[in-house]
Each structure stands twice: as structure tokens, then as C-alpha cells.
Tab-separated table of C-alpha atoms in Angstrom:
chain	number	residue	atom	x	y	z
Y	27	UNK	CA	5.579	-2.712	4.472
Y	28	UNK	CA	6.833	0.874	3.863
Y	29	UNK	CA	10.106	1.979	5.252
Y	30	UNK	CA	10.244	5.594	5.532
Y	31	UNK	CA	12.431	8.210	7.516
Y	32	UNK	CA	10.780	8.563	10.589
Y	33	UNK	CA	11.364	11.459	12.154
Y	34	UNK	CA	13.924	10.112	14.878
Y	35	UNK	CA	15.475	10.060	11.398
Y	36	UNK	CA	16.653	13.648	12.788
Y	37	UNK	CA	18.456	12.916	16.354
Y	38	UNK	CA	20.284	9.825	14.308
Y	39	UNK	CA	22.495	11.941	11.864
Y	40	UNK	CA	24.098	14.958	12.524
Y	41	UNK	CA	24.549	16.844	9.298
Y	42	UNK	CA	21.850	19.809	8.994
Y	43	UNK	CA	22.648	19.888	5.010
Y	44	UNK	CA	21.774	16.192	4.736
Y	45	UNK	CA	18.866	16.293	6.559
Y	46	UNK	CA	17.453	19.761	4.883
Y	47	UNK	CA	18.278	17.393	1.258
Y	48	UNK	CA	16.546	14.634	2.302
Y	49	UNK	CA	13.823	16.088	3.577
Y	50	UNK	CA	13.779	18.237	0.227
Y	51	UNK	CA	13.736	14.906	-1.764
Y	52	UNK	CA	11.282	13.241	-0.057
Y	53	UNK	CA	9.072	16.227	-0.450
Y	54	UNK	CA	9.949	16.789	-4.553
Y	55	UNK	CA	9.848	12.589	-5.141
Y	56	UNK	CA	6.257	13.024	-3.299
Y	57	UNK	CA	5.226	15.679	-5.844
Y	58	UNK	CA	6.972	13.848	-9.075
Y	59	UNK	CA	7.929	10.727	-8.137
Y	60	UNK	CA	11.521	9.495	-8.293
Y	61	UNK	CA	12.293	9.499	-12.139
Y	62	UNK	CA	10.119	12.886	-12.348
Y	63	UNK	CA	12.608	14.443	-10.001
Y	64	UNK	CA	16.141	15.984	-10.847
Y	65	UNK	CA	19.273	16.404	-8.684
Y	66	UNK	CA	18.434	20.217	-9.078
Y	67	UNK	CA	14.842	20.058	-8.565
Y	68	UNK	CA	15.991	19.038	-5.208
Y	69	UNK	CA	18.997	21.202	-4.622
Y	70	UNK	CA	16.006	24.004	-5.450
Y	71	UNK	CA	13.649	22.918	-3.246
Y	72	UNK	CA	16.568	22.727	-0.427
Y	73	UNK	CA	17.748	26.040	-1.033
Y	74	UNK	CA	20.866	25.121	-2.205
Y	75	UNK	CA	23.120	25.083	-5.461
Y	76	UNK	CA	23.743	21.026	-6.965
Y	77	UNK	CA	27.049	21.369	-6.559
Y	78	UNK	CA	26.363	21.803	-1.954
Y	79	UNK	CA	24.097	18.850	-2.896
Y	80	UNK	CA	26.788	16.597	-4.967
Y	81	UNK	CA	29.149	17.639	-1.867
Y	82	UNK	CA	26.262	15.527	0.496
Y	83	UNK	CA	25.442	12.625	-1.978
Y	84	UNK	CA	26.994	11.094	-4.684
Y	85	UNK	CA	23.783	10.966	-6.985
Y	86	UNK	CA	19.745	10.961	-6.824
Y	87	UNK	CA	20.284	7.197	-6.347
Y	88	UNK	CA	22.394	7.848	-3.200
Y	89	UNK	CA	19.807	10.503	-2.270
Y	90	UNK	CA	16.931	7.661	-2.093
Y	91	UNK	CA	19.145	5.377	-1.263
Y	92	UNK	CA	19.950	7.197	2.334
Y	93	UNK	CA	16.216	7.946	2.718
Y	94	UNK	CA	15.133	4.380	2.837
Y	95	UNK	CA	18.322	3.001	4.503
Y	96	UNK	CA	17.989	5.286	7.357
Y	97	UNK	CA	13.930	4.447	7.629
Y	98	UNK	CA	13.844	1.125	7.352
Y	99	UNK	CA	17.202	0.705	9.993
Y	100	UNK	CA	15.048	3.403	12.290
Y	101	UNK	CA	11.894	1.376	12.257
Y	102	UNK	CA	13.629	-2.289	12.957
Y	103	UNK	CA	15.479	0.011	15.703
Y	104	UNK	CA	12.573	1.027	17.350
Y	105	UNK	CA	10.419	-2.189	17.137
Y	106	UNK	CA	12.979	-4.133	18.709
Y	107	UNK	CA	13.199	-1.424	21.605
Y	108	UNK	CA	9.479	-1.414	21.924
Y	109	UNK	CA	9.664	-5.373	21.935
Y	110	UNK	CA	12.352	-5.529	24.654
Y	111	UNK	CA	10.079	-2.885	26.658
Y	112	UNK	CA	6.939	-4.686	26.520
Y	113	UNK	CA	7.836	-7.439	28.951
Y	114	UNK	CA	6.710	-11.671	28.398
Y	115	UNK	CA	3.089	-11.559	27.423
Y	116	UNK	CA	2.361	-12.327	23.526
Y	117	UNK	CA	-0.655	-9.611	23.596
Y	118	UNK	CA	1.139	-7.053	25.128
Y	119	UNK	CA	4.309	-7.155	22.776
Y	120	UNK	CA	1.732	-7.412	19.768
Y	121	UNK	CA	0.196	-4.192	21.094
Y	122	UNK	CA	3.722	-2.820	21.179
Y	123	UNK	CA	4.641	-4.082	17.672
Y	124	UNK	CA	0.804	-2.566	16.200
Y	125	UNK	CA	1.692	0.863	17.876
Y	126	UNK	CA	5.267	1.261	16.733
Y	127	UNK	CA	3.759	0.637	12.978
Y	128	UNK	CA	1.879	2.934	13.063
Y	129	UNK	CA	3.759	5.473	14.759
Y	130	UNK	CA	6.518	5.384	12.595
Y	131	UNK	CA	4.417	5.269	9.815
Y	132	UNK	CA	2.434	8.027	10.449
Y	133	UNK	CA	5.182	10.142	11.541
Y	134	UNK	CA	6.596	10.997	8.070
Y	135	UNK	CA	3.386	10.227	5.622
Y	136	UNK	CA	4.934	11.194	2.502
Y	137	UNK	CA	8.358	9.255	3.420
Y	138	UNK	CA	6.596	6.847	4.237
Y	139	UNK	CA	4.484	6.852	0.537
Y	140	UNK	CA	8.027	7.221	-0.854
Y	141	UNK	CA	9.034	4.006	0.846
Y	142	UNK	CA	6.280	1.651	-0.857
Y	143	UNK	CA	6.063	3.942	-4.349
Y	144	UNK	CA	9.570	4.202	-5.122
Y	145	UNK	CA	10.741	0.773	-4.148
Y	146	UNK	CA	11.003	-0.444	-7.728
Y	147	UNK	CA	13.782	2.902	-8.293
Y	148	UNK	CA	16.327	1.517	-5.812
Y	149	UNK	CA	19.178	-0.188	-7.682
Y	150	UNK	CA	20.485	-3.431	-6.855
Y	151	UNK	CA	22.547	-4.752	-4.362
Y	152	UNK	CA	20.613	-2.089	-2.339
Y	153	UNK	CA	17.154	-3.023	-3.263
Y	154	UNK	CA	17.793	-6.490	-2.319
Y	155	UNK	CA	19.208	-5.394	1.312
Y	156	UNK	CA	16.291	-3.730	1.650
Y	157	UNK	CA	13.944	-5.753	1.319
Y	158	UNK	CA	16.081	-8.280	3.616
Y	159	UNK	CA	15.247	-5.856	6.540
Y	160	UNK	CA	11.742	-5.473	5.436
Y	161	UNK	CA	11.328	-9.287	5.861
Y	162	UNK	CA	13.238	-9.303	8.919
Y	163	UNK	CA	10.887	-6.676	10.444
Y	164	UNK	CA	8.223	-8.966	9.629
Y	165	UNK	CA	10.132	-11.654	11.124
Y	166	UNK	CA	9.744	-9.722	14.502
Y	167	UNK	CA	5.740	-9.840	14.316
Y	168	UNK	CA	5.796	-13.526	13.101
Y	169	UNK	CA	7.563	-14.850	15.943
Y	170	UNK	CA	5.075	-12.769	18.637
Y	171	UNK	CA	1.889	-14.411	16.872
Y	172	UNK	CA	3.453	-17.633	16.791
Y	173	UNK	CA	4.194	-17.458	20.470
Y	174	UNK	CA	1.362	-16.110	21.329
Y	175	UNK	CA	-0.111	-19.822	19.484
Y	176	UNK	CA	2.132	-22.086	20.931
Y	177	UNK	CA	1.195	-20.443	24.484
Y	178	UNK	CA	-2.675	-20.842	23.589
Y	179	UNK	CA	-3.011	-17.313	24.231
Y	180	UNK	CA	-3.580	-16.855	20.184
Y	181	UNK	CA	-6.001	-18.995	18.980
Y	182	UNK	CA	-5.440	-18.131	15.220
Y	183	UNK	CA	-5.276	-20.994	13.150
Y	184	UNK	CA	-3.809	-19.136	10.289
Y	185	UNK	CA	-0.422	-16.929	12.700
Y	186	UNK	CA	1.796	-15.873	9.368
Y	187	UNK	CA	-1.146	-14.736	7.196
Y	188	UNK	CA	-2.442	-12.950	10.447
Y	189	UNK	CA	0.966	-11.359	11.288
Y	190	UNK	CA	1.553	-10.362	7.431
Y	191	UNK	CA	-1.372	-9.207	7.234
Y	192	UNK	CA	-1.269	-7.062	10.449
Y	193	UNK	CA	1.594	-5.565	9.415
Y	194	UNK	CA	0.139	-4.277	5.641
Y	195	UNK	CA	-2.982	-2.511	7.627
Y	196	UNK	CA	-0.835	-1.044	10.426
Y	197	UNK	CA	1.567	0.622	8.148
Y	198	UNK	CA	-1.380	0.862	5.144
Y	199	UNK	CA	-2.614	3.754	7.842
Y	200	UNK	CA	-0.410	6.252	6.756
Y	201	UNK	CA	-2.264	6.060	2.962
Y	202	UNK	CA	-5.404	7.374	4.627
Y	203	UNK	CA	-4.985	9.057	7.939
Y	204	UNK	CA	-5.549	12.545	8.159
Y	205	UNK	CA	-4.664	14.461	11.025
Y	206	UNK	CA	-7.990	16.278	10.498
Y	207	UNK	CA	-10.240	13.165	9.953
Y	208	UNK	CA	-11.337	13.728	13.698
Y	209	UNK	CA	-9.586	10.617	15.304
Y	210	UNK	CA	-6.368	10.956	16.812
Y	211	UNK	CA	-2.776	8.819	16.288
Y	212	UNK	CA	-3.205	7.713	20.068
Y	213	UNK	CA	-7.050	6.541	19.026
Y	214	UNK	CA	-5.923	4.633	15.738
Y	215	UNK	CA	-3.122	2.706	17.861
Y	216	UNK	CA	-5.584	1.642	20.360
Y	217	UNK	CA	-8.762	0.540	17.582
Y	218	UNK	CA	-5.603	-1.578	15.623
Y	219	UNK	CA	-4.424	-3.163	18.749
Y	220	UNK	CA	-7.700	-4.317	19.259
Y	221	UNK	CA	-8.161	-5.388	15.675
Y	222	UNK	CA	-4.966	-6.861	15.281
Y	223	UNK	CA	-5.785	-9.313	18.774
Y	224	UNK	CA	-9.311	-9.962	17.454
Y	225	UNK	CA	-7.104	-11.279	14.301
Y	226	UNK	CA	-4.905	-13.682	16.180
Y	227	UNK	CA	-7.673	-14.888	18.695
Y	228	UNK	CA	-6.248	-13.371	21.754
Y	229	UNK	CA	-8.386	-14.739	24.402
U	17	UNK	CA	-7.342	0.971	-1.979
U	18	UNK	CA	-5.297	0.379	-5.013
U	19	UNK	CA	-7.915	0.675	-8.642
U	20	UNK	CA	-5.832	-0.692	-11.134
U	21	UNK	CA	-7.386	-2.057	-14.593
U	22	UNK	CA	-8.632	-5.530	-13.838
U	23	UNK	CA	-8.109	-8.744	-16.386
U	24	UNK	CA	-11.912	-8.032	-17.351
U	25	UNK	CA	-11.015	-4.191	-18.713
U	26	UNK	CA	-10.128	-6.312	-22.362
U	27	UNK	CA	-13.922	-7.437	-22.837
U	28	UNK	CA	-15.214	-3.940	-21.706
U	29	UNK	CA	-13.651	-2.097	-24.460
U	30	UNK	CA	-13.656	-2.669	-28.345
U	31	UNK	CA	-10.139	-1.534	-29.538
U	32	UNK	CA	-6.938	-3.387	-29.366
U	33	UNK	CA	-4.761	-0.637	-30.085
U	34	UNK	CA	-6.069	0.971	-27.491
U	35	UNK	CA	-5.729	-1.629	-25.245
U	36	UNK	CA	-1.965	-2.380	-26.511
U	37	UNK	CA	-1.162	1.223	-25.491
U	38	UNK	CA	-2.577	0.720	-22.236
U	39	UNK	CA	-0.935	-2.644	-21.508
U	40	UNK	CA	2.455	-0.524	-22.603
U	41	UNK	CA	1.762	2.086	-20.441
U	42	UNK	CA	1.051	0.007	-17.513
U	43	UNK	CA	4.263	-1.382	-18.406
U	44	UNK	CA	6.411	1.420	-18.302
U	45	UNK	CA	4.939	2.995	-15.671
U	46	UNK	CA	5.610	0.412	-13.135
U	47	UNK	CA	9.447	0.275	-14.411
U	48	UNK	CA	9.734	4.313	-14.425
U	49	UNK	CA	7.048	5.620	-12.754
U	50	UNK	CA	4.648	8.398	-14.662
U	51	UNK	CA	6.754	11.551	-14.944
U	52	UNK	CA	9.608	9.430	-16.046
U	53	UNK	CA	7.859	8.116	-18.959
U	54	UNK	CA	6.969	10.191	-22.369
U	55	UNK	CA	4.414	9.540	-24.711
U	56	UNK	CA	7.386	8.129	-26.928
U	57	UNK	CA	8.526	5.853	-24.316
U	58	UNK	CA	4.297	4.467	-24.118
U	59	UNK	CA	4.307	4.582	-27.937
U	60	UNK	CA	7.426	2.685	-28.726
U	61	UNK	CA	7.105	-0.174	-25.572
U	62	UNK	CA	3.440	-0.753	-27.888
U	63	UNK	CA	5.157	-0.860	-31.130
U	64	UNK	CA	3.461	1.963	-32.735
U	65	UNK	CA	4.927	5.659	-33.593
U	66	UNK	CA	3.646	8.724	-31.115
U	67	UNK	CA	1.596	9.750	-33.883
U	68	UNK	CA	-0.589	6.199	-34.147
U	69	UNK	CA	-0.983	7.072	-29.776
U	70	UNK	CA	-2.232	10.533	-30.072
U	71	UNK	CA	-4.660	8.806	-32.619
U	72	UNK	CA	-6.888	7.308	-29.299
U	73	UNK	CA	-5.139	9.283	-26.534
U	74	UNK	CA	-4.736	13.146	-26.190
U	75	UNK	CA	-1.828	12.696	-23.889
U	76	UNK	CA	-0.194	10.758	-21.459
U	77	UNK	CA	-2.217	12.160	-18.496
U	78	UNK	CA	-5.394	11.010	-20.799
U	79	UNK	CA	-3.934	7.480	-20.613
U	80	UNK	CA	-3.160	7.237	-16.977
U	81	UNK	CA	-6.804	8.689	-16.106
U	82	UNK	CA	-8.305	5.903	-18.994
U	83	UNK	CA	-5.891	3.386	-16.558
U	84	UNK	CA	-7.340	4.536	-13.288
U	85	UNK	CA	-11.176	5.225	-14.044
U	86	UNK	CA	-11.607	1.907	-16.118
U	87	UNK	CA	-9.774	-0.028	-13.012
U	88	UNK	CA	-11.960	1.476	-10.410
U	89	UNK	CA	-14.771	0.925	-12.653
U	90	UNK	CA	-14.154	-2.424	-13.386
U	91	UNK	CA	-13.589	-2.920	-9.414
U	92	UNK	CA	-17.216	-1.442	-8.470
U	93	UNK	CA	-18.772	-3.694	-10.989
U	94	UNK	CA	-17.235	-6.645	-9.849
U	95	UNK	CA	-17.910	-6.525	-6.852
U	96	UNK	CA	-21.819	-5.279	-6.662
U	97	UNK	CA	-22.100	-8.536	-9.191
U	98	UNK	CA	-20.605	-10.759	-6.057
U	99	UNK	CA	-22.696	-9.049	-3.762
U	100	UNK	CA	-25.735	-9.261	-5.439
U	101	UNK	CA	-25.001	-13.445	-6.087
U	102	UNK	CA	-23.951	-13.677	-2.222
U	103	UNK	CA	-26.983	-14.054	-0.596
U	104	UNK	CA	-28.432	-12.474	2.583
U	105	UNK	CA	-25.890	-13.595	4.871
U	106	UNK	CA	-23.198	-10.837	5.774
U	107	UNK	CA	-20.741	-13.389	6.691
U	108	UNK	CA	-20.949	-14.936	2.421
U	109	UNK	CA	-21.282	-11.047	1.408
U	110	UNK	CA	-17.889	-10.257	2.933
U	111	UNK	CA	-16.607	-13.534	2.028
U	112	UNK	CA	-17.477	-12.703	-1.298
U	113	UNK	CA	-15.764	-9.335	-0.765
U	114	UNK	CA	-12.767	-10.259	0.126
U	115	UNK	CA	-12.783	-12.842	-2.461
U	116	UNK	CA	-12.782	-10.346	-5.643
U	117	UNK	CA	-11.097	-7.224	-3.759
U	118	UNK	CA	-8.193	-9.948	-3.656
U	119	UNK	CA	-8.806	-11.425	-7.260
U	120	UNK	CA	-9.147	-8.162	-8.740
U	121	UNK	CA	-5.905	-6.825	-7.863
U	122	UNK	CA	-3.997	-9.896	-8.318
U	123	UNK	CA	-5.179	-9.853	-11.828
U	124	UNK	CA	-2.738	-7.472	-12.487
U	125	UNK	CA	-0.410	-6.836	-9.875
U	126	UNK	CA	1.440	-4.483	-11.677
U	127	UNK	CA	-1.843	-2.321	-12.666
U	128	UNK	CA	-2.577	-2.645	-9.111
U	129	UNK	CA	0.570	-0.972	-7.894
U	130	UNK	CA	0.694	1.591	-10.304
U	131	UNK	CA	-2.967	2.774	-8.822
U	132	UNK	CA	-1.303	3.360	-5.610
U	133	UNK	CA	1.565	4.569	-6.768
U	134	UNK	CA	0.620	7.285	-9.379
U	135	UNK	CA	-2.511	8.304	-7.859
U	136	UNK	CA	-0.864	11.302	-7.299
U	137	UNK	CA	-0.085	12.230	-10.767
U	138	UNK	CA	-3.645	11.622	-11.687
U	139	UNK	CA	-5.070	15.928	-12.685
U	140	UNK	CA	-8.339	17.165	-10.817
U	141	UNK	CA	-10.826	16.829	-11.361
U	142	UNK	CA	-10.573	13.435	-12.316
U	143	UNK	CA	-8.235	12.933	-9.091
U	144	UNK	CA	-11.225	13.542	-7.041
U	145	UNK	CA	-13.686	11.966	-8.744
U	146	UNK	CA	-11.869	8.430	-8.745
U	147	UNK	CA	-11.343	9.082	-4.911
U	148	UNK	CA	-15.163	9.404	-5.021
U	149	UNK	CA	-15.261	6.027	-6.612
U	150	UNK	CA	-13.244	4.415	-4.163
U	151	UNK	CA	-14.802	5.471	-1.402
U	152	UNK	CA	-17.976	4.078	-2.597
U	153	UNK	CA	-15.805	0.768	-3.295
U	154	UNK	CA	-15.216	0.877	0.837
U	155	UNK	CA	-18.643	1.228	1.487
U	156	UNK	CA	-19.643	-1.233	-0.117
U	157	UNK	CA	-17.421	-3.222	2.970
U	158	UNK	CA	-18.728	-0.944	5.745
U	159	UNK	CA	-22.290	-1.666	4.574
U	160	UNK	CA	-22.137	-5.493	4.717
U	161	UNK	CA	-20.291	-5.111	7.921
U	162	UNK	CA	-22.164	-2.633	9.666
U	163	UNK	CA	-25.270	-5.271	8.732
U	164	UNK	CA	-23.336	-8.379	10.789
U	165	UNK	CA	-23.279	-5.861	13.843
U	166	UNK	CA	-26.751	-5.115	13.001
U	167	UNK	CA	-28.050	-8.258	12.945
U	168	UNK	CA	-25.552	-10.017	15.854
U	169	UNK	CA	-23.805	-12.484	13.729
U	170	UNK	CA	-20.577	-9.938	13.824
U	171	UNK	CA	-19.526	-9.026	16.875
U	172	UNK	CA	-16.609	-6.421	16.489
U	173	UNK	CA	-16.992	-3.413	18.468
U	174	UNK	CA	-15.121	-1.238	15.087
U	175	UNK	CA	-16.746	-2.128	12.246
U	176	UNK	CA	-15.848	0.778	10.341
U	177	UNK	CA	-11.868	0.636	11.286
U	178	UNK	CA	-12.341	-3.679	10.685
U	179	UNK	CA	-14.230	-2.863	7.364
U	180	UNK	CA	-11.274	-0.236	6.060
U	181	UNK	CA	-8.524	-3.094	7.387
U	182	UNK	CA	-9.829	-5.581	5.462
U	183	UNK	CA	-9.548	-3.421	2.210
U	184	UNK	CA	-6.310	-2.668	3.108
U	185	UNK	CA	-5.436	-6.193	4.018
U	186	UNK	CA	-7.113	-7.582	0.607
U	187	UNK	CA	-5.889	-4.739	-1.773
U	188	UNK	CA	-2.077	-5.063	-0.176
U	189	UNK	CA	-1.495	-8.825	-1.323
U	190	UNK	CA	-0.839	-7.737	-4.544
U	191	UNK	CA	2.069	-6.223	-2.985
U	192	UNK	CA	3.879	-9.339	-2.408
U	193	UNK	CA	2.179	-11.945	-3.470
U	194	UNK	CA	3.838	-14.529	-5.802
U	195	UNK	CA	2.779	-16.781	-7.892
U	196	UNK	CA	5.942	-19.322	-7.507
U	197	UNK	CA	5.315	-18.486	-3.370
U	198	UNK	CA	3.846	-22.223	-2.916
U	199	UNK	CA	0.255	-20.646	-2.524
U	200	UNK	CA	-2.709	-20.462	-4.785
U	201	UNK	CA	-4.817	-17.539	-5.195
U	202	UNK	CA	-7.626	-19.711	-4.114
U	203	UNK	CA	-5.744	-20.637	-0.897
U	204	UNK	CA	-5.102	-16.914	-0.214
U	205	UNK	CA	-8.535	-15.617	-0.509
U	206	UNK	CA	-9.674	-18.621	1.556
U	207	UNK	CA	-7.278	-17.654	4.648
U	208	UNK	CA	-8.178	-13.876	4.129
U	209	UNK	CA	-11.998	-14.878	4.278
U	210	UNK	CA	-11.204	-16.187	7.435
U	211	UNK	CA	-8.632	-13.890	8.968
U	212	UNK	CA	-11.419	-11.118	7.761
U	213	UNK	CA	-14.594	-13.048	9.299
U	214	UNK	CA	-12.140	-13.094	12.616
U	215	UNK	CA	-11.251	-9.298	12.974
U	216	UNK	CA	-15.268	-8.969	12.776
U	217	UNK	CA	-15.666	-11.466	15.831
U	218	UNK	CA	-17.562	-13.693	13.123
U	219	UNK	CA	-19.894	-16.031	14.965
């Protein structure tokens, strides 16, 4: 799973600066990945001198380091609001779990690239928190499949390869969606809900 | 789809030094990415001087686009040989599809990753044409797919979207999979035979 800034990223932090330097990073890391990019290519590309930048962030470490914090804390956020919204029924809250991938991960493409392609720059103890919420985002769809199993409502044999596996197509979207590729984000959510159920077994 | 060299890329060329600069490179390009690494960096993680590199290679961009086009290469072949030795039946074909788009990138997970990741910093044309390559990779799925619907044995109402999720799905284990996870590779492709023959409403 990626874990970009989605773009509630926005109403969640109030500093304009910030967000116009992350959103520069993401865009410059996109271009030349994270060791391709320096603290001034990204004060440039913000419209600012390094030294407004090094008043933000402490480093290009803290710079990713924010950017994947804040997505991956935004997208556990809103799955467990979409969970707590979809009421009692295994297929529904797997519908609601398929469409928040997705959403979030199409919201912010190239964040969302950043997420999976410049995993291996974060720097430990951070990289290792990170991937704790990853896993506990997966978490969330294991335990809907497995309900949906032990409620014979999922007739899966095979619930955690099902649920991992829903999860790496549902947020593998963002690598090839294209907003002109003549389907739209509503369309996608509804095909992978129904891909996702024909997955588990949903009766 | 990821199109990183497979374990089979060592019989399909002649020189080792070429292929000890390209198991370097893979190297440090998963640890720091391909704008953070020099020709030096390539050179010296193979134990040879720059000079010795620019010997087979006529830069660093003509060693990431030897990476890419002999792993996508290497992919196609693979995997018209499985089709060609699956029989008739679309539900062996995308077994057998499944099986090497899984084997294939776990034969070099960190090849693998390094497709997805520095596609980007692959130079048109050569960008385009190993997009090409990989789309013909995917239809290669939609075909054998699109066949099952055909002929009744699949019953999925999206065999395109199915067909694209199982690529994703298959290509994405070699994003976490581990080989000290309790699980074979032989388990794995078995489960993702099946969880693939399910999301096509296999009969």
C-alpha cells in the first residue's frame, strides 16, 4: 500500500508555507526522485528562498518525512470514518473500505507514487512507524473479510490473501488511471467493489 | 506492471562484466534511487573503475534502459512460453499466468521494484516503447480472459478491469513478500491462481 497526502491533507494543517513546500516536494521528488532532489530544488519550485524552507522543516528528510506521516495518518483517518459509516453488513463496509482506497489514492497520484517509490528514503525509527500504520490499515480490511467468513456471507477460502490482495489493486489504481482514459473515479470504485466481492465470495 | 530483469536475463546475454554492472546497478538503485546514483557509484559497487563501465555502457541512462528493456523482454518471453505449454483451457492459461507474472518478479524483488520505481527516469523514446511492451504483457491477460467469457467457463461481468487486477495483484507481491514470511513461492502462486480464477467467477 501507498500512503500519500491526500488532499484533505489541506483542511488538516494550517500553515500555507508548509503546504505550498510539500506540495513543491512531492512534485520535484516525482520528477527526480528523492535523492535526485535538493532542499533548493524545492525551495525553487515553491517560490521561496532555503532559508523560508529551513524555517518550515528541519531537512529534506523532515520534508518526506511530513509528506508520508500526514498521508498515511489521513488515509487510516478516513477508512475508519468510512468503516464506522457503513453500518453491520461485511459487503457493505468492504465496499466502503474498496472506495476509500481508491479515493485517496487517486486523489494525489504523484503523492501517492511518492508513497510506494520513496519508501526505502525514509530513515529509521520513522520508516518503521510507518510501515506499522501501513499494516494496521491492512488490519482494517482483514478483519471485514474475515467477518464477512465467519458470518458465511464471504465464502473465500483464502480471507488474508484476498484482503491483501484487495488492498495492492485498489491503491495499484493510482499507477494507471488517467482522468482522460474515458472511465470516471465514481465508475472505477463501483467495477472494484464488485471485483473485490467476487474475490471474497460475497454471496 | 513492474518489468524488472528476471533470474533468466544471465543466460540471455554473453558478458559477465556486463552483467556485474547491471547486478551493481540494480543494487544501488534500489538503495538511492537513479538520480542519486553516478556512474562512479555503479562502477565502484561492481568493482571496476568508471572507465572499465563506459567500456559496455555509454552512460548511466544506457544502463537503466539495458535494466528495463531486457526485464520486460525477458517477462514477454516467459510468459508466451507458459501460454503456449498451457493448453486450451483459459482457466490453466491464466493459471499459468499468474504463475510466472508472480515468479518473474519474485526472482528479483529488488529489480522488480526498481521497474516501478524509476520508470520515470527511463528517456523517450525508449520510455514509450517499454510502455508499449507492457501493455502487450497485459494483453496477453485480457486475451485469455476475454476467451473464459467467450466461451462461458468465466463468468465475470469486467474482464478487462479483473484481467488488469490480477496483474496488479501478481506484479505487487514482490512488494512484500518474504522469503522468511512462513510461505513458499509455490504456496503463493497457488492461492493467487485461485483468488484470480475467483475475481473471474471461474466455474
Amino acid at each position: 500500500m501507498s500512503s500519500a497526502p491526500g488532499a484533505g491533507r489541506r483542511a488538516e494543517e494550517g500553515s500555507s508555507g508548509e503546504e505550498t513546500i510539500l506540495r513543491a516536494a512531492i512534485e520535484v521528488m516525482a520528477e527526480h526522485g528523492y535523492h535526485g532532489t535538493s532542499v533548493r530544488d524545492i525551495a525553487e519550485r515553491a517560490g521561496l528562498s532555503a532559508a523560508a524552507l529551513y524555517h518550515h522543516f528541519q531537512s529534506k528528510q523532515d520534508v518526506l518525512a511530513t509528506i508520508m506521516e500526514r498521508g498515511i495518518k489521513h488515509l487510516l483517518s478516513c477508512t475508519r470514518t468510512a468503516l464506522a459509516e457503513a453500518g453491520e453488513q461485511p459487503a457493505e463496509q468492504l465496499r466502503a473500505l474498496v472506495s476509500v482506497q481508491i479515493l485517496f489514492h487517486l486523489s494525489d497520484q504523484r503523492g501517492t507514487l511518492l508513497g510506494t517509490s520513496e519508501l526505502r528514503a525514509l530513515q529509521e525509527p520513522l520508516r518503521g512507524r510507518h510501515l506499522a500504520k501501513r499494516r494496521q490499515q491492512q488490519r482494517l480490511f482483514d478483519q471485514v473479510v474475515r467477518r464477512g467468513v465467519e458470518q458465511g456471507v464471504f465464502t473465500t477460502g483464502l480471507p488474508l490473501e484476498a484482503s491483501r490482495a484487495i488492498v495492492v489493486m485498489c491503491t495499484g489504481v493510482a499507477s494507471w488511471f488517467s482522468p482522460r482514459g474515458g472511465i470516471s473515479r465514481k465508475q472505477i470504485v463501483r467495477r472494484y467493489q464488485r471485483l473485490a466481492l467476487d474475490m471474497v465470495g460475497a454471496s
